[in-house]
Short mmCIF file of C-alpha atoms and ligand atoms in Angstrom, two decimals:
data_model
loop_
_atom_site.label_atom_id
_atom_site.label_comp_id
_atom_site.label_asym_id
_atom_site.label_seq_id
_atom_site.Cartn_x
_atom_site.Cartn_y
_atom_site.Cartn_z
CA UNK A 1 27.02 -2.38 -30.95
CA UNK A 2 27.82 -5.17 -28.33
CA UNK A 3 25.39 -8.20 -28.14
CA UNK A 4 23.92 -6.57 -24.58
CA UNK A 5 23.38 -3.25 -25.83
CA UNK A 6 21.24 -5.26 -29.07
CA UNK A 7 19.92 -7.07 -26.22
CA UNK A 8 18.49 -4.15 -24.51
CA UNK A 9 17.50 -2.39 -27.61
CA UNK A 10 15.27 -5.69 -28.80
CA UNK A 11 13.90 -5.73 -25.05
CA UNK A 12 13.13 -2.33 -25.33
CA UNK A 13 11.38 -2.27 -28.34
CA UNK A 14 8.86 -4.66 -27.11
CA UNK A 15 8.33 -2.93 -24.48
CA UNK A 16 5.84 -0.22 -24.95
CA UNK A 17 6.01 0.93 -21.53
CA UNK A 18 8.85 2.22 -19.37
CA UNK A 19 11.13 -0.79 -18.45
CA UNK A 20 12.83 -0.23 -15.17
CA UNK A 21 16.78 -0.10 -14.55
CA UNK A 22 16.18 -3.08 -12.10
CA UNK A 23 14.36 -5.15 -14.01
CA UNK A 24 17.28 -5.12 -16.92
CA UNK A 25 19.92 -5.54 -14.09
CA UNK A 26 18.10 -8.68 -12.97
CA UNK A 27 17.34 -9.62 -16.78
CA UNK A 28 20.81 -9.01 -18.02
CA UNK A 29 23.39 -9.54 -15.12
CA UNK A 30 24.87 -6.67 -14.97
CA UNK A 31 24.79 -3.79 -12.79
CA UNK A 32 22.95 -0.60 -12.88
CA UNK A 33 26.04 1.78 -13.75
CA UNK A 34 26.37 -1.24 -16.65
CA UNK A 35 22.69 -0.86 -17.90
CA UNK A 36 23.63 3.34 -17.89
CA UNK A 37 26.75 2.23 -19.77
CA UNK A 38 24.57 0.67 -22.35
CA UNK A 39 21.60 2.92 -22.54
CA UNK A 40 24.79 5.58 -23.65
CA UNK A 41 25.58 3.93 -25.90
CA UNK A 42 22.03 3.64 -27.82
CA UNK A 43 21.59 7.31 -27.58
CA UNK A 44 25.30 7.64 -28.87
CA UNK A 45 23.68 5.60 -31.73
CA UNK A 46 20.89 7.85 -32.66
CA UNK A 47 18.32 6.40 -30.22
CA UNK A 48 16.22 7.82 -28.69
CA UNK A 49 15.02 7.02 -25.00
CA UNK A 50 13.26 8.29 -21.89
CA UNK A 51 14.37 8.26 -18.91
CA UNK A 52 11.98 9.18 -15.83
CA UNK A 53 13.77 8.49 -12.43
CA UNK A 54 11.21 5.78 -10.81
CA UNK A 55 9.92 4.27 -13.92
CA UNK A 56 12.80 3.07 -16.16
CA UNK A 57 13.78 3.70 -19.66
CA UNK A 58 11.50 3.68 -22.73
CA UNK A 59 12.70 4.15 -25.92
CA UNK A 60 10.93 6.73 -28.05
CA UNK A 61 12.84 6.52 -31.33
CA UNK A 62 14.24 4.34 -33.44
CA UNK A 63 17.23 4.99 -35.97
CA UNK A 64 15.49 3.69 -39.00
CA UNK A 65 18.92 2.35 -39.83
CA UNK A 66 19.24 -2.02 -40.72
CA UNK A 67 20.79 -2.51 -37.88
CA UNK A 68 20.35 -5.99 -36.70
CA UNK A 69 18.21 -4.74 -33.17
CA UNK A 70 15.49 -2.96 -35.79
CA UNK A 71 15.33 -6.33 -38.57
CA UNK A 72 15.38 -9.05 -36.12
CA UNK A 73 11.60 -8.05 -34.99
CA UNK A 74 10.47 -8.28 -38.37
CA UNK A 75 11.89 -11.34 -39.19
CA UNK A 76 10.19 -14.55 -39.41
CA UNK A 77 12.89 -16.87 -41.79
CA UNK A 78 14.35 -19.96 -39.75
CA UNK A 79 17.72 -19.11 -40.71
CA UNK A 80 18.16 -16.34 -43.32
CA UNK A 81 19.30 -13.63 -41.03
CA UNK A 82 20.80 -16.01 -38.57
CA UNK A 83 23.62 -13.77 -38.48
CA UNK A 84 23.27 -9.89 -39.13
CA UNK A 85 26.36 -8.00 -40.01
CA UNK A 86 25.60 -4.26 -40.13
CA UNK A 87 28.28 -2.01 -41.00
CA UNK A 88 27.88 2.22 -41.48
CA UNK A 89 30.49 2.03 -44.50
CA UNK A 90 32.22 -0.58 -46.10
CA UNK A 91 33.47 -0.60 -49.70
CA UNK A 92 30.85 -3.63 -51.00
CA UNK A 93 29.11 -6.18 -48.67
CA UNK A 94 29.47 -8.07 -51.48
CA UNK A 95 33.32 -8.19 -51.05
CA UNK A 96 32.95 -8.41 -47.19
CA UNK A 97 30.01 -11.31 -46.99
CA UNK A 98 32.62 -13.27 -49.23
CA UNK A 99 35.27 -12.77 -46.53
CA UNK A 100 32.92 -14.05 -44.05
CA UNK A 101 32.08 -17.15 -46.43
CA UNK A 102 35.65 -17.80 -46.77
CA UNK A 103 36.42 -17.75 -42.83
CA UNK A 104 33.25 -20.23 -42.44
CA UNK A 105 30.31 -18.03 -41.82
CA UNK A 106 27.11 -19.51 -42.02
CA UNK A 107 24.71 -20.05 -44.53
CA UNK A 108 22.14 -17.30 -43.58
CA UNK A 109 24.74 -14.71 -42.90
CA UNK A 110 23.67 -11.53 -43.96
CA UNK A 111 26.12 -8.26 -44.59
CA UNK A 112 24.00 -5.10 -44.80
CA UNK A 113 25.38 -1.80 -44.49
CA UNK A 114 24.34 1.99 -44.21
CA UNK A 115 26.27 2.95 -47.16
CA UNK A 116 28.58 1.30 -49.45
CA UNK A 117 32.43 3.16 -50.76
CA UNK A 118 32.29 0.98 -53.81
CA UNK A 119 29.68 -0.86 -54.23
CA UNK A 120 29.72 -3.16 -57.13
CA UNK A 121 27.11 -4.02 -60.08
CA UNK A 122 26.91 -6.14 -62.53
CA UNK A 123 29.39 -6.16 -65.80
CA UNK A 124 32.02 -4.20 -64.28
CA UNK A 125 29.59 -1.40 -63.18
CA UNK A 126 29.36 0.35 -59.96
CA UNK A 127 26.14 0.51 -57.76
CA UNK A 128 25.76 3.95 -55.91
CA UNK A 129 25.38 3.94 -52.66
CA UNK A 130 24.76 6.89 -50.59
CA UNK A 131 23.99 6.94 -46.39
CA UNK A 132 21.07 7.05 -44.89
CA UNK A 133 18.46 6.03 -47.65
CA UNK A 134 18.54 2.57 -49.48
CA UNK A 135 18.93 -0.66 -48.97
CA UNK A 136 22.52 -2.83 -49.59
CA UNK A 137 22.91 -6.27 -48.41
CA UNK A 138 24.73 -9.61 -49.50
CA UNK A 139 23.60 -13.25 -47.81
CA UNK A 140 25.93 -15.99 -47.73
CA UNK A 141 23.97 -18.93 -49.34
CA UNK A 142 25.65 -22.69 -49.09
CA UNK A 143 23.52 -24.49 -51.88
CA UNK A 144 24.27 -27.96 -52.04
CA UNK A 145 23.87 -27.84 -55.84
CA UNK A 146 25.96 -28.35 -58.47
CA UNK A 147 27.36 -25.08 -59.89
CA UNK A 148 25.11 -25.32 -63.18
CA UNK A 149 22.21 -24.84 -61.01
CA UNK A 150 23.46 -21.52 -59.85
CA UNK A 151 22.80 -19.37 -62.24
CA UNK A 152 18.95 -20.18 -61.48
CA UNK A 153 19.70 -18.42 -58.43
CA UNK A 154 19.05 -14.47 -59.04
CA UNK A 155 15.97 -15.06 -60.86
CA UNK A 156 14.66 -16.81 -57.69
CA UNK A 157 15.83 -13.56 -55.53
CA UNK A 158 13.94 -11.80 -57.96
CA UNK A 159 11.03 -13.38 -57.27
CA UNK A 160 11.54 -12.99 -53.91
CA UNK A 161 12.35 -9.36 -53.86
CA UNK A 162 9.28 -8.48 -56.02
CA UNK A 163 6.82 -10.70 -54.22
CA UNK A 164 8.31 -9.05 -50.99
CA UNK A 165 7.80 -5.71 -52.59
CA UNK A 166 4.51 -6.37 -54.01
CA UNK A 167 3.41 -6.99 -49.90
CA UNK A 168 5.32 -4.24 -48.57
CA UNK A 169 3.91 -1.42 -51.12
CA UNK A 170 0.60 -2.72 -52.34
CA UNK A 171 -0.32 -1.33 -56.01
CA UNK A 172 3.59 -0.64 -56.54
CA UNK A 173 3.72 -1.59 -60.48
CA UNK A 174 6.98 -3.23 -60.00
CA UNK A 175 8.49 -5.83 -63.02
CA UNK A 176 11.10 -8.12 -63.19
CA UNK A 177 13.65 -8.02 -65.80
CA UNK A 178 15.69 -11.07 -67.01
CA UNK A 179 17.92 -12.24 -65.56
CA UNK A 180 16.87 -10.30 -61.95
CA UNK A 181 16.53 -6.39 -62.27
CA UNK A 182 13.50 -4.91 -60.40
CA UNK A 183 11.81 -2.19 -62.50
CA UNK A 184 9.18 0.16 -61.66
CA UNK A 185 7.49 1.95 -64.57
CA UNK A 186 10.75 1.17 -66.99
CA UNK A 187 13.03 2.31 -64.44
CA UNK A 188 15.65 0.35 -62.14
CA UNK A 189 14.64 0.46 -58.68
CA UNK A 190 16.92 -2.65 -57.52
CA UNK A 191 19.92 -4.84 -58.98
CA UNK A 192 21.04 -8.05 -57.42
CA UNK A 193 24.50 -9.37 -57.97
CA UNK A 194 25.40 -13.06 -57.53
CA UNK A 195 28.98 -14.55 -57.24
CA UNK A 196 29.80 -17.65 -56.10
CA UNK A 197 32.87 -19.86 -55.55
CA UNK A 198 32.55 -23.77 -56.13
CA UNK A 199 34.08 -26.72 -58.35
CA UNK A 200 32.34 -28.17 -61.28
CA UNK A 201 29.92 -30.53 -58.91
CA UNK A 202 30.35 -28.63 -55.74
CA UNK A 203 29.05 -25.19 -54.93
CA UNK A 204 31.23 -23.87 -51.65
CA UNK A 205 29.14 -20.67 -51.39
CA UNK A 206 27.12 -18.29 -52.93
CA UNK A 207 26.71 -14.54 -52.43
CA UNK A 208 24.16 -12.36 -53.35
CA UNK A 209 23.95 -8.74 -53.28
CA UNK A 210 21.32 -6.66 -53.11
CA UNK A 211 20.48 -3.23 -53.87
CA UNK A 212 17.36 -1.23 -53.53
CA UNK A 213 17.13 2.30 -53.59
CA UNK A 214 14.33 3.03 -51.01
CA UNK A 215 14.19 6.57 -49.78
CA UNK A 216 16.61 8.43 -52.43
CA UNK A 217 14.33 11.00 -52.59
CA UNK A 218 17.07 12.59 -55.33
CA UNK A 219 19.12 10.67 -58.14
CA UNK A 220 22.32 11.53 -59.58
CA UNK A 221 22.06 13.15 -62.67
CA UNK A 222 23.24 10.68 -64.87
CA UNK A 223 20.56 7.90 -63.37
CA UNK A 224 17.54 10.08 -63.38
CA UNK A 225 16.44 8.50 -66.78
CA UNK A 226 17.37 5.20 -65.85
CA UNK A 227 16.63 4.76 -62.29
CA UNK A 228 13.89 5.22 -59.29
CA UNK A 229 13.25 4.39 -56.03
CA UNK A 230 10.29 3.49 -53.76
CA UNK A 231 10.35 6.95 -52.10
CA UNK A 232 10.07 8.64 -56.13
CA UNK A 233 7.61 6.01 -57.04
CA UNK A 234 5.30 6.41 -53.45
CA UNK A 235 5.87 9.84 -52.14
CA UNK A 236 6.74 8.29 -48.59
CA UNK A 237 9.10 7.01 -46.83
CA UNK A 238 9.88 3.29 -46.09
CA UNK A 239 11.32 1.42 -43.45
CA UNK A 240 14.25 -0.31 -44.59
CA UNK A 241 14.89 -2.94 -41.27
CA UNK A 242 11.46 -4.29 -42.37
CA UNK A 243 11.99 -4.43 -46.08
CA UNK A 244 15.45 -6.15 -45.78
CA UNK A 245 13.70 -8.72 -43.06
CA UNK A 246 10.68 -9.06 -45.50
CA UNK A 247 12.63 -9.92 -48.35
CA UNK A 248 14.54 -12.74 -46.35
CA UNK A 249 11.38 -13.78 -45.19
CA UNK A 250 10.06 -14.32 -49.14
CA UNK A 251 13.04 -15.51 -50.19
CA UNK A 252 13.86 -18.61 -47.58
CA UNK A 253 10.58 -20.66 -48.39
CA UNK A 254 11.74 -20.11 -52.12
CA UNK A 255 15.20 -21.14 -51.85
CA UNK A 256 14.33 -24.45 -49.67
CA UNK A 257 11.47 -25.78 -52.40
CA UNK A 258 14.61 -24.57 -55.67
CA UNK A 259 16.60 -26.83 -53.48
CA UNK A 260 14.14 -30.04 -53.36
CA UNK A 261 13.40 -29.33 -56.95
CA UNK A 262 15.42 -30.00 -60.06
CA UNK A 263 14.96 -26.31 -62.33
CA UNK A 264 12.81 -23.21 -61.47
CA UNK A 265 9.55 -24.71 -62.85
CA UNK A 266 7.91 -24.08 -59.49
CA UNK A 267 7.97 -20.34 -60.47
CA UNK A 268 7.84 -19.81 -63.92
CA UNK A 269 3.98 -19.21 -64.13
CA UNK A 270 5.28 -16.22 -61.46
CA UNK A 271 7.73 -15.33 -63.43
CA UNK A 272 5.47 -14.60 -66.78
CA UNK A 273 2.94 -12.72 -65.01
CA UNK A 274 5.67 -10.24 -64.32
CA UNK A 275 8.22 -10.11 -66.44
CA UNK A 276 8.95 -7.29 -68.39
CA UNK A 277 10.19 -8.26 -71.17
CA UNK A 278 7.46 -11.03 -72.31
CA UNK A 279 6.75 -11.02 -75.76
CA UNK A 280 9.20 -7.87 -76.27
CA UNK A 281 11.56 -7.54 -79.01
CA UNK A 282 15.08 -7.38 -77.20
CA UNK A 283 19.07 -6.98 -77.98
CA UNK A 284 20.96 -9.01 -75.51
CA UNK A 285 24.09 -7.57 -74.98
CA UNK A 286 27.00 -9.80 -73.57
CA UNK A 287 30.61 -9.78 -73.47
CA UNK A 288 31.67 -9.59 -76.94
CA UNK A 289 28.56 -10.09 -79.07
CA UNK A 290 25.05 -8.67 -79.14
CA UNK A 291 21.36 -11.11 -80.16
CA UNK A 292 18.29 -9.47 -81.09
CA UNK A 293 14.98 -11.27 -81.57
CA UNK A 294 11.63 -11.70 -79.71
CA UNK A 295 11.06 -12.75 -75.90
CA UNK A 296 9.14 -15.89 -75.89
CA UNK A 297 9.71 -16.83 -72.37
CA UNK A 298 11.80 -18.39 -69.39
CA UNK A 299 13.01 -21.81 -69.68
CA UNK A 300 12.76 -23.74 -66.69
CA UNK A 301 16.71 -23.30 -66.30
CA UNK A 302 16.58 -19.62 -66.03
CA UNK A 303 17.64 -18.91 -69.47
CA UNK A 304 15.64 -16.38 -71.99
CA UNK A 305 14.13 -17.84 -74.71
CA UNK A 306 14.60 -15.67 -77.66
CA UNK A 307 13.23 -16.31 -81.16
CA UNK A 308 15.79 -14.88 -83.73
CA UNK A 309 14.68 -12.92 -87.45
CA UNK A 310 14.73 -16.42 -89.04
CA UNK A 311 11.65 -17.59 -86.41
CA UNK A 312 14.07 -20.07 -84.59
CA UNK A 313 14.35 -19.93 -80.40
CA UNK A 314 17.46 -19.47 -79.05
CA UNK A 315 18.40 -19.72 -75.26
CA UNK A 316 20.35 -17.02 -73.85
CA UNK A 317 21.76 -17.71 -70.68
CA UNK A 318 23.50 -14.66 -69.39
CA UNK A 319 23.54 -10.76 -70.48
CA UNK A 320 22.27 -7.58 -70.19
CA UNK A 321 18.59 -6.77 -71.96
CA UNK A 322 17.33 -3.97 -74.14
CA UNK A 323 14.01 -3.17 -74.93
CA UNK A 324 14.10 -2.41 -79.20
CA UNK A 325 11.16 -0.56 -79.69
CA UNK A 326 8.33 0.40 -77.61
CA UNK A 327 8.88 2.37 -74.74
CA UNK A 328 9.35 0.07 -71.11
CA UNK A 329 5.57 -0.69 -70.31
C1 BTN B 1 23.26 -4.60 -60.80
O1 BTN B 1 24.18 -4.17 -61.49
O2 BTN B 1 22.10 -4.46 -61.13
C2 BTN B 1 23.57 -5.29 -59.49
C3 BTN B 1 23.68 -4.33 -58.35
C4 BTN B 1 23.94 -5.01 -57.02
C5 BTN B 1 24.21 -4.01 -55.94
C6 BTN B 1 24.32 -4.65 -54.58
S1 BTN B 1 24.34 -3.48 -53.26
C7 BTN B 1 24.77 -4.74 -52.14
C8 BTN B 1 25.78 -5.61 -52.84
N1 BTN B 1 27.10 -5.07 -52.68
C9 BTN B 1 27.62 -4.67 -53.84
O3 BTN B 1 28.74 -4.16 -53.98
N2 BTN B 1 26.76 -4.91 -54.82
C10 BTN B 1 25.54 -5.51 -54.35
#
């Protein structure tokens, strides 16, 4: 979509009433077989729109889709979302938002798109990503940290996405999981990814993906133990332009007090009150080696503090997390 047809579409969506072909010539510049041109294309998009010769054009429908015309309204960041990408396939925004970061987009870009062809997760996995039902978005971030502060950064987005969450579905018993998984009654309803590029005392970018499955009213198979999403957890359906502008509106006022502040201590009493795994005997599994002990909280650096079978606490700064014995609460 063109920047006049998004144009339009915004104008039109605060419009309740019918808007007349005039009036958008006059607004726009353009003509009235150029206004036709663009009101095409919406309807070519999956919008829908009345039009009563006399009185204008109202639109009647929206696509429901994260396009960039359906976020902007709900957004209220300064700059996250300065820049919305929206794609109907792409292989991982991930992949494409670092593109962008590499050509100079800004911080605040955001890549979202409809469905992904290989979307990515963490350790090697893949995240699936079907059309038409979830949420899957990367934003450029420009921190101007050093590069050991990064890895603060995805349990701040999980902060972010839960406290956006906890908003957008009230009484939704959603947990975070070290380092950032979202978990709803002991299953994964979203996974955020983080890579960045940078030097030892200079981070160039950050990106960080995120993945929410929304209105999946039907898993694969092989996730159905393992996974959820809001529509499974609810029994409605959710409008995913507002929770993708919602969780850029949570997480900007985060990310600009991480960056006046030296460690995450701003959020840790957050943090405990919903993690999952407080207090929870755990194996952390990593690249090549495995820890077990007992969760006895979040440093202010973002790592898990673990006390081991011989009742000393050890920090553990990156992995995956199992629950040992009781059942995810
Ligand atoms: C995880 O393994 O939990 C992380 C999943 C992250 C998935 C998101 S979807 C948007 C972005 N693009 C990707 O390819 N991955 C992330």
């Amino acid at each position: 979509m063109n920047d006049v047809t998004a144009q339009i579409l915004v104008r039109l969506m605060m419009t309740p009433d019918f808007l007349s072909g005039e009036s958008l010539c006059r607004e726009f510049g353009i003509t009235r077989s150029a206004v036709w041109k663009h009101i095409r294309l919406l309807r070519s998009e999956g919008y829908h729109l009345d039009a009563v010769t006399g009185r204008g054009y109202r639109l009647s429908g929206l696509t429901g889709r994260p396009v960039e015309a359906e976020v902007r309204p709900f957004l209220t960041a300064r700059n996250f979302g300065c820049k919305l990408v929206y794609h109907t396939v792409t292989v991982s925004t991930n992949i494409l938002a670092k593109v962008l970061a590499v050509e100079g987009s800004p911080e605040g870009t955001v890549v979202v798109a409809d469905s992904q062809s290989g979307g990515r997760g963490r350790m090697g996995r893949i995240w699936v990503s079907p059309p038409g039902v979830n949420l899957y978005f990367s934003l450029i971030l420009r921190p101007a940290v050093p590069s050991v502060r990064v890895p603060q950064l995805p349990l701040l987005v999980a902060v972010a996405i839960h406290q956006a969450l906890s908003k957008f579905s009230p009484g939704l018993e959603a947990t975070i999981k070290w380092p950032n998984d979202i978990l709803v009654h002991g299953r994964k309803l979203c996974g955020v990814l983080c890579e960045m590029q940078s030097e030892p005392d200079l981070t160039h970018f950050v990106v960080t993906g995120i993945g929410i499955n929304v209105n999946q009213s039907e898993l694969p198979p092989l996730l159905q133990e393992s996974a959820t999403s809001l529509f499974l957890e609810r029994g409605h359906l959710f409008s995913r332009p507002e929770l993708l502008a919602s969780i850029l509106n949570h997480f900007e006022p985060l990310y600009d007090a991480w960056l006046l502040e030296e460690d995450l201590g701003f959020i840790l009493p957050y943090l405990e009150e919903h993690s999952l795994l407080h207090a929870k005997e755990v194996t952390i599994d990593q690249m090549n080696r495995s820890i077990s002990g007992t969760v006895r909280g979040i440093s202010r650096y973002g790592e898990l503090k673990l006390e081991n079978t011989e009742g000393e606490t050890i920090l553990v700064s990156s992995g995956e997390a199992h629950l040992r014995k009781a059942a995810f609460s």
